[in-house]
Coordinates of C-alpha atoms in Angstrom, one line a residue:
M1 CA 0.0 0.0 0.0
A2 CA 2.9 2.3 0.6
A3 CA 4.0 2.0 -3.0
A4 CA 0.7 3.3 -4.3
P5 CA 1.4 7.0 -3.8
I6 CA 4.8 6.6 -5.6
W7 CA 3.1 5.1 -8.6
I8 CA 0.5 7.8 -8.6
L9 CA 3.2 10.5 -8.6
L10 CA 5.1 8.7 -11.4
L11 CA 1.9 8.5 -13.5
M12 CA 1.1 12.2 -12.9
G13 CA 4.7 13.1 -14.0
F14 CA 4.3 11.0 -17.1
L15 CA 1.0 12.6 -18.1
A16 CA 2.5 16.0 -17.4
G17 CA 5.4 15.1 -19.7
L18 CA 3.0 14.1 -22.4
G19 CA 1.2 17.3 -22.1
G20 CA 4.4 19.3 -22.4
A21 CA 5.4 17.2 -25.5
E22 CA 2.1 17.9 -27.2
A23 CA 2.8 19.0 -30.8
Q24 CA 2.5 22.7 -31.6
Q25 CA 0.1 23.6 -34.5
T26 CA 0.6 26.4 -37.0
T27 CA -1.8 27.2 -39.8
L28 CA -0.6 28.8 -43.1
H29 CA -2.3 29.7 -46.3
P30 CA -0.2 29.0 -49.4
L31 CA -1.6 30.0 -52.8
V32 CA -1.7 28.1 -56.0
G33 CA 1.1 29.2 -58.4
R34 CA 2.8 31.4 -55.8
F35 CA 6.1 30.6 -54.1
F36 CA 5.7 29.4 -50.5
V37 CA 8.5 29.2 -47.9
H38 CA 8.4 28.4 -44.2
T39 CA 11.4 28.7 -42.0
L40 CA 12.1 26.1 -39.3
D41 CA 13.8 28.3 -36.7
H42 CA 15.7 26.8 -33.8
A43 CA 14.2 29.3 -31.4
A44 CA 10.6 28.3 -32.2
F45 CA 11.4 24.7 -31.3
L46 CA 13.4 25.4 -28.3
R47 CA 10.6 27.8 -27.0
L48 CA 13.1 30.5 -26.1
P49 CA 11.9 34.0 -25.2
E50 CA 12.1 36.6 -27.9
H51 CA 15.0 38.5 -26.3
V52 CA 17.1 35.4 -25.8
A53 CA 19.3 34.4 -28.7
V54 CA 19.9 30.8 -29.7
P55 CA 23.3 29.5 -28.4
S56 CA 25.9 28.8 -31.1
T57 CA 26.4 25.3 -29.8
V58 CA 22.8 24.2 -30.5
R59 CA 22.6 21.6 -33.2
I60 CA 19.1 20.7 -34.4
T61 CA 18.0 18.7 -37.4
Y62 CA 14.4 18.3 -38.7
Q63 CA 12.4 15.6 -40.3
A64 CA 9.1 16.5 -42.1
H65 CA 6.5 14.4 -43.8
L66 CA 2.9 14.5 -44.9
Q67 CA 0.5 13.2 -42.3
G68 CA -0.2 9.6 -43.0
H69 CA 2.6 9.4 -45.6
P70 CA 6.4 8.8 -45.3
D71 CA 7.4 11.7 -47.4
L72 CA 6.5 15.3 -48.2
P73 CA 3.9 16.1 -51.0
R74 CA 5.4 16.4 -54.4
W75 CA 5.3 20.2 -54.6
L76 CA 7.0 20.7 -51.2
R77 CA 10.8 20.4 -50.6
Y78 CA 12.9 20.5 -47.5
T79 CA 16.5 21.7 -47.1
Q80 CA 19.0 22.5 -44.3
R81 CA 22.6 23.4 -44.8
S82 CA 23.8 22.1 -41.4
P83 CA 22.5 21.4 -37.9
H84 CA 23.6 24.9 -36.9
H85 CA 21.4 26.6 -39.6
P86 CA 17.7 26.7 -39.8
G87 CA 15.7 24.5 -42.1
F88 CA 13.3 25.5 -44.9
L89 CA 10.1 24.1 -46.4
Y90 CA 9.5 25.6 -49.8
G91 CA 7.8 25.0 -53.1
T92 CA 4.9 26.0 -55.4
A93 CA 1.5 24.3 -55.2
A94 CA -0.3 23.3 -58.3
L95 CA -4.1 23.3 -59.0
E96 CA -4.4 19.7 -58.1
D97 CA -2.8 20.4 -54.7
R98 CA -5.7 22.7 -53.5
G99 CA -7.2 21.8 -50.2
R100 CA -5.9 21.0 -46.7
Q101 CA -2.6 19.3 -46.0
V102 CA -1.0 18.6 -42.7
I103 CA 2.8 18.5 -42.4
E104 CA 4.3 16.8 -39.3
I105 CA 7.7 18.1 -38.3
T106 CA 10.0 16.5 -35.7
A107 CA 13.0 18.5 -34.4
Y108 CA 16.0 16.5 -33.0
D109 CA 18.4 18.2 -30.6
R110 CA 21.8 16.6 -31.3
N111 CA 23.2 17.7 -28.0
S112 CA 20.5 16.7 -25.5
F113 CA 18.7 14.2 -27.8
D114 CA 15.4 15.9 -27.0
T115 CA 12.6 15.9 -29.6
T116 CA 10.0 18.5 -30.3
R117 CA 7.0 18.0 -32.7
Q118 CA 5.2 20.6 -34.7
R119 CA 2.1 20.3 -36.9
L120 CA 1.9 22.6 -39.9
V121 CA -1.6 22.9 -41.4
L122 CA -1.5 24.2 -45.0
I123 CA -4.7 25.4 -46.5
I124 CA -3.9 25.9 -50.2
G125 CA -6.3 28.3 -51.9
D126 CA -6.6 29.9 -55.3
P127 CA -4.2 32.8 -56.2
E128 CA -5.2 36.3 -55.5
G129 CA -4.6 39.4 -57.6
P130 CA -4.1 39.6 -61.4
Q131 CA -2.9 36.7 -63.4
L132 CA 0.8 36.4 -64.3
P133 CA 1.0 35.1 -67.8
Y134 CA 4.6 36.2 -68.4
H135 CA 7.2 33.9 -66.8
A136 CA 10.9 34.4 -66.8
E137 CA 13.5 32.0 -65.3
F138 CA 17.0 33.0 -64.4
L139 CA 20.0 31.0 -63.2
V140 CA 21.8 32.7 -60.3
L141 CA 25.3 31.3 -60.0
S142 CA 26.5 33.3 -57.0
H143 CA 24.1 31.8 -54.4
D144 CA 22.9 28.6 -52.8
V145 CA 19.2 27.8 -52.4
E146 CA 19.3 28.4 -48.6
E147 CA 20.7 31.9 -49.2
L148 CA 17.7 33.0 -51.4
L149 CA 14.9 31.4 -49.4
P150 CA 14.7 34.1 -46.7
S151 CA 12.5 37.1 -47.7
T152 CA 15.2 39.7 -47.7
P153 CA 17.4 38.2 -50.5
A154 CA 14.4 37.3 -52.5
S155 CA 13.0 40.9 -52.3
R156 CA 16.4 42.3 -53.2
F157 CA 16.4 40.1 -56.3
L158 CA 13.0 41.3 -57.4
T159 CA 13.9 44.9 -56.8
A160 CA 17.1 44.6 -58.8
L161 CA 15.2 42.8 -61.6
G162 CA 12.8 45.8 -61.7
G163 CA 15.5 47.7 -63.6
L164 CA 15.2 45.2 -66.5
W165 CA 11.5 44.7 -66.2
E166 CA 8.6 46.9 -65.2
A167 CA 8.7 47.2 -61.4
G168 CA 5.7 46.7 -59.2
Q169 CA 4.4 43.8 -61.1
L170 CA 7.0 41.1 -60.3
Q171 CA 6.1 38.2 -58.1
L172 CA 8.2 35.2 -57.1
L173 CA 6.9 31.9 -58.6
N174 CA 9.5 29.3 -57.8
I175 CA 13.0 28.8 -56.5
T176 CA 14.8 25.5 -57.3
S177 CA 18.3 24.4 -56.6
A178 CA 20.5 23.8 -59.6
L179 CA 21.3 20.3 -58.1
D180 CA 17.6 19.4 -58.6
R181 CA 17.9 20.3 -62.2
G182 CA 20.8 18.1 -63.0
G183 CA 23.6 20.4 -61.8
R184 CA 26.8 19.1 -60.3
V185 CA 28.0 19.7 -56.7
P186 CA 30.7 22.4 -56.8
L187 CA 34.1 21.9 -55.4
P188 CA 34.6 23.7 -52.0
I189 CA 37.2 26.1 -53.4
G190 CA 37.0 29.7 -54.5
G191 CA 33.6 30.3 -52.9
R192 CA 31.8 28.4 -55.6
K193 CA 28.0 28.0 -55.1
E194 CA 25.5 25.4 -56.3
G195 CA 23.4 27.8 -58.3
V196 CA 19.7 28.6 -58.0
Y197 CA 16.9 28.8 -60.6
I198 CA 14.5 31.6 -59.9
K199 CA 11.2 31.9 -61.8
V200 CA 9.5 35.3 -61.8
G201 CA 6.0 36.1 -63.1
S202 CA 4.5 39.4 -64.1
A203 CA 1.4 40.8 -65.7
S204 CA 3.4 43.2 -67.9
P205 CA 5.0 42.0 -71.1
F206 CA 8.7 41.3 -71.4
S207 CA 11.0 44.2 -71.9
T208 CA 13.1 44.6 -75.0
C209 CA 16.2 43.8 -73.1
L210 CA 14.9 40.4 -71.9
K211 CA 13.6 39.5 -75.4
M212 CA 17.0 40.2 -76.9
V213 CA 18.8 38.1 -74.3
A214 CA 16.5 35.1 -74.9
S215 CA 16.5 35.5 -78.7
P216 CA 18.0 32.7 -81.0
D217 CA 20.8 35.1 -82.0
S218 CA 21.9 35.5 -78.4
H219 CA 21.8 31.7 -77.8
S220 CA 23.9 31.1 -80.9
R221 CA 26.5 33.5 -79.6
C222 CA 26.5 31.7 -76.3
A223 CA 27.0 28.4 -78.1
Q224 CA 30.1 29.9 -79.8
G225 CA 31.5 31.0 -76.5
Q226 CA 30.7 34.7 -77.1
P227 CA 28.8 37.0 -74.6
P228 CA 25.1 37.2 -75.0
L229 CA 23.2 40.1 -76.4
L230 CA 22.5 42.3 -73.4
S231 CA 21.5 45.7 -74.5
C232 CA 20.7 47.2 -71.1
Y233 CA 22.6 47.7 -67.9
D234 CA 22.8 44.6 -65.6
T235 CA 21.1 45.9 -62.5
L236 CA 21.4 42.5 -60.8
A237 CA 25.2 42.8 -60.5
P238 CA 27.2 42.6 -58.3
Y239 CA 25.0 41.0 -55.7
F240 CA 23.6 38.4 -58.1
R241 CA 25.7 36.8 -60.8
V242 CA 23.2 35.7 -63.5
D243 CA 24.0 33.3 -66.3
W244 CA 22.4 35.3 -69.2
C245 CA 23.0 32.4 -71.5
N246 CA 20.5 30.4 -69.5
V247 CA 17.4 32.7 -69.5
S248 CA 14.1 31.3 -70.6
L249 CA 10.9 33.3 -71.3
V250 CA 7.4 31.8 -71.4
D251 CA 4.4 33.8 -72.7
K252 CA 1.1 32.4 -71.5
S253 CA -1.0 35.4 -72.5
I254 CA -2.1 33.7 -75.7
P255 CA -4.0 30.5 -74.8
E256 CA -2.9 27.5 -76.8
P257 CA -5.6 26.1 -79.1
P258 CA -7.1 22.9 -77.8
E259 CA -6.0 19.8 -79.5
L260 CA -8.6 18.4 -81.9
P261 CA -9.6 14.8 -81.3
P262 CA -8.6 12.5 -84.1
T263 CA -11.3 11.8 -86.7
P264 CA -11.7 8.2 -87.8
G265 CA -11.2 7.6 -91.5
D266 CA -12.3 5.0 -94.0
G267 CA -9.0 3.2 -93.8
I268 CA -8.0 4.0 -97.3
L269 CA -4.7 6.0 -97.7
E270 CA -4.8 9.1 -99.8
Y271 CA -3.0 9.3 -103.1
D272 CA 0.7 10.0 -102.7
P273 CA 2.7 10.6 -105.8
F274 CA 5.9 9.5 -104.0
F275 CA 4.5 6.1 -103.1
C276 CA 4.7 3.5 -105.9
P277 CA 3.1 0.2 -104.9
P278 CA 4.5 -2.9 -106.5
T279 CA 2.8 -4.3 -109.6
E280 CA 1.2 -7.7 -109.7
A281 CA 3.9 -10.4 -109.8
T282 CA 3.7 -13.3 -112.3
A283 CA 3.1 -16.8 -111.1
R284 CA 6.3 -18.8 -110.4
D285 CA 7.0 -22.5 -109.8
F286 CA 9.2 -22.8 -106.7
L287 CA 9.5 -26.6 -106.8
T288 CA 12.9 -26.5 -108.4
D289 CA 14.2 -24.0 -105.9
A290 CA 12.9 -26.0 -103.0
L291 CA 14.5 -29.2 -104.3
V292 CA 17.8 -27.5 -104.9
T293 CA 17.7 -25.9 -101.4
L294 CA 16.9 -29.2 -99.7
L295 CA 18.6 -31.9 -101.7
V296 CA 22.0 -30.3 -102.3
P297 CA 22.9 -30.0 -98.6
L298 CA 21.6 -33.6 -98.0
L299 CA 23.8 -35.0 -100.8
V300 CA 26.9 -33.2 -99.5
A301 CA 26.2 -34.5 -96.0
L302 CA 25.8 -38.1 -97.3
L303 CA 29.1 -37.9 -99.3
L304 CA 30.9 -36.7 -96.2
T305 CA 29.5 -39.5 -94.1
L306 CA 30.5 -42.2 -96.6
L307 CA 34.0 -40.7 -96.9
L308 CA 34.4 -40.7 -93.1
A309 CA 33.1 -44.3 -92.8
Y310 CA 35.6 -45.5 -95.4
I311 CA 38.5 -43.8 -93.6
M312 CA 37.5 -45.1 -90.2
C313 CA 36.5 -48.7 -91.2
C314 CA 38.3 -49.7 -94.4
R315 CA 41.7 -48.0 -93.9
R316 CA 42.6 -49.6 -90.6
E317 CA 45.7 -51.9 -90.5
G318 CA 44.5 -54.2 -87.8
R319 CA 46.2 -55.6 -84.7
L320 CA 47.6 -58.8 -86.3
K321 CA 49.4 -56.8 -89.0
R322 CA 51.0 -54.5 -86.5
D323 CA 52.2 -57.4 -84.3
L324 CA 53.8 -59.2 -87.2
A325 CA 55.7 -56.0 -88.1
T326 CA 57.1 -55.6 -84.6
S327 CA 60.3 -57.3 -83.4
D328 CA 60.1 -60.2 -80.8
I329 CA 62.2 -58.3 -78.2
Q330 CA 59.9 -55.3 -78.3
M331 CA 56.9 -57.5 -78.1
L332 CA 58.3 -59.4 -75.1
H333 CA 59.1 -56.1 -73.4
H334 CA 55.6 -54.9 -74.1
F335 CA 53.9 -58.1 -72.7
T336 CA 56.1 -58.3 -69.6
I337 CA 56.0 -54.7 -68.5
H338 CA 52.8 -55.2 -66.5
G339 CA 54.2 -58.3 -64.8
N340 CA 57.4 -56.6 -63.9
T341 CA 55.5 -53.7 -62.4
E342 CA 53.4 -56.0 -60.3
E343 CA 56.5 -57.9 -59.1
L344 CA 58.2 -54.7 -58.0
R345 CA 55.2 -53.7 -56.0
Q346 CA 55.1 -57.1 -54.2
M347 CA 58.8 -56.8 -53.4
A348 CA 58.3 -53.3 -52.0
A349 CA 55.4 -54.6 -49.9
S350 CA 57.2 -57.6 -48.4
R351 CA 60.4 -55.6 -47.3
E352 CA 62.4 -58.9 -47.3
V353 CA 64.9 -57.8 -49.8
P354 CA 68.4 -57.3 -48.3
R355 CA 69.7 -53.8 -48.3
P356 CA 72.0 -52.9 -51.1
L357 CA 75.7 -52.9 -50.1
S358 CA 76.1 -49.3 -51.2
T359 CA 73.7 -48.3 -48.4
L360 CA 75.7 -50.1 -45.6
P361 CA 78.0 -48.0 -43.4
M362 CA 81.7 -47.7 -44.3
F363 CA 81.3 -49.8 -47.5
N364 CA 84.1 -49.6 -50.0
V365 CA 82.6 -49.5 -53.4
R366 CA 85.9 -50.4 -55.1
T367 CA 87.0 -53.4 -52.9
G368 CA 83.7 -54.5 -51.5
E369 CA 85.2 -54.6 -47.9
R370 CA 83.1 -53.7 -44.9
L371 CA 84.6 -52.5 -41.6
P372 CA 83.3 -53.9 -38.3
P373 CA 80.5 -51.9 -36.8
R374 CA 82.5 -51.3 -33.6
V375 CA 85.4 -49.6 -35.3
D376 CA 85.7 -45.9 -34.5
S377 CA 84.7 -44.2 -37.7
A378 CA 86.7 -41.2 -36.7
Q379 CA 90.0 -43.1 -37.1
V380 CA 89.1 -44.6 -40.4
P381 CA 90.6 -42.6 -43.3
L382 CA 88.1 -41.2 -45.6
I383 CA 90.2 -42.3 -48.7
L384 CA 91.6 -45.8 -48.5
D385 CA 95.0 -46.7 -49.9
Q386 CA 94.8 -47.9 -53.5
H387 CA 96.7 -51.1 -54.2

């Protein structure tokens, strides 16, 4: 009974911990066709006061996925440069993505191994304001995607682009890393960046400067290694280094005509002066060709078979003829070789054969004499006197 209060206190502490770990919920309203970005800030997950800065030693990583699914929706991307930097959820929703989507985010503190959950409710609606039928895409070589996702660099890019295009009508449509478009990871030397594709939309037509940059003549000059045709001042430099050879313009102000469904025909081809069908062929008798094709290989195979049979069967000398042509000594050696081999094997197995004299100790090969075994071998000369 004394342990009951302890279990009650532990249960209350566990429930309090669950209440503290309840996921935060934030509601956002992205628009179809407009660029959306949400910053995953360390301070929001650590629940620090506004006047308290995040310590530099804090390392937090994030994992985001669509509720009930293992990954994010197809229009949304996640990126984070390192655990010391904030994470970003960004992308552009399409018409088929309208509705309510719930993104579950889990933050992992790499120092204390604490986890914090956040639920992001996205209510995707129709775009507001005028339509943007004029789209222009630029490749910025001087930045990474994490550097342009915050609002300040993106606004600076639109302001600088206003010098080449009519200001006040530009809106950001999409930002994509060059690595997602087939680019290569740059070497970590010389301050090289990955590159970012920025798509901008406007209700105003393209300026003459942009049309000249995207003209076929400008692309042909770029293919030859020459600078593109840029007739106006580059207002994006020096903050943004744009690859003017990689600028694409899309005009959606003129709707494309709908594709007509195919009309079924009568199945008869129209007259074509370049098509000459073959004339009617005369009747031919293929019996001779068939006989030649079949009988000639068969006759050749039969002749080869007969020739081989004659060589193998009729041209053999025979055993008796070979024995008569062989000398008697060679035949005796041939017939007794197996017996001799068997006799040597039996002698080796019995071990009753006396040892050869040459293997006995102190045996004189020339005289055949053997010294007594008790004679001191050190006093026996190595070379005996020759008589």
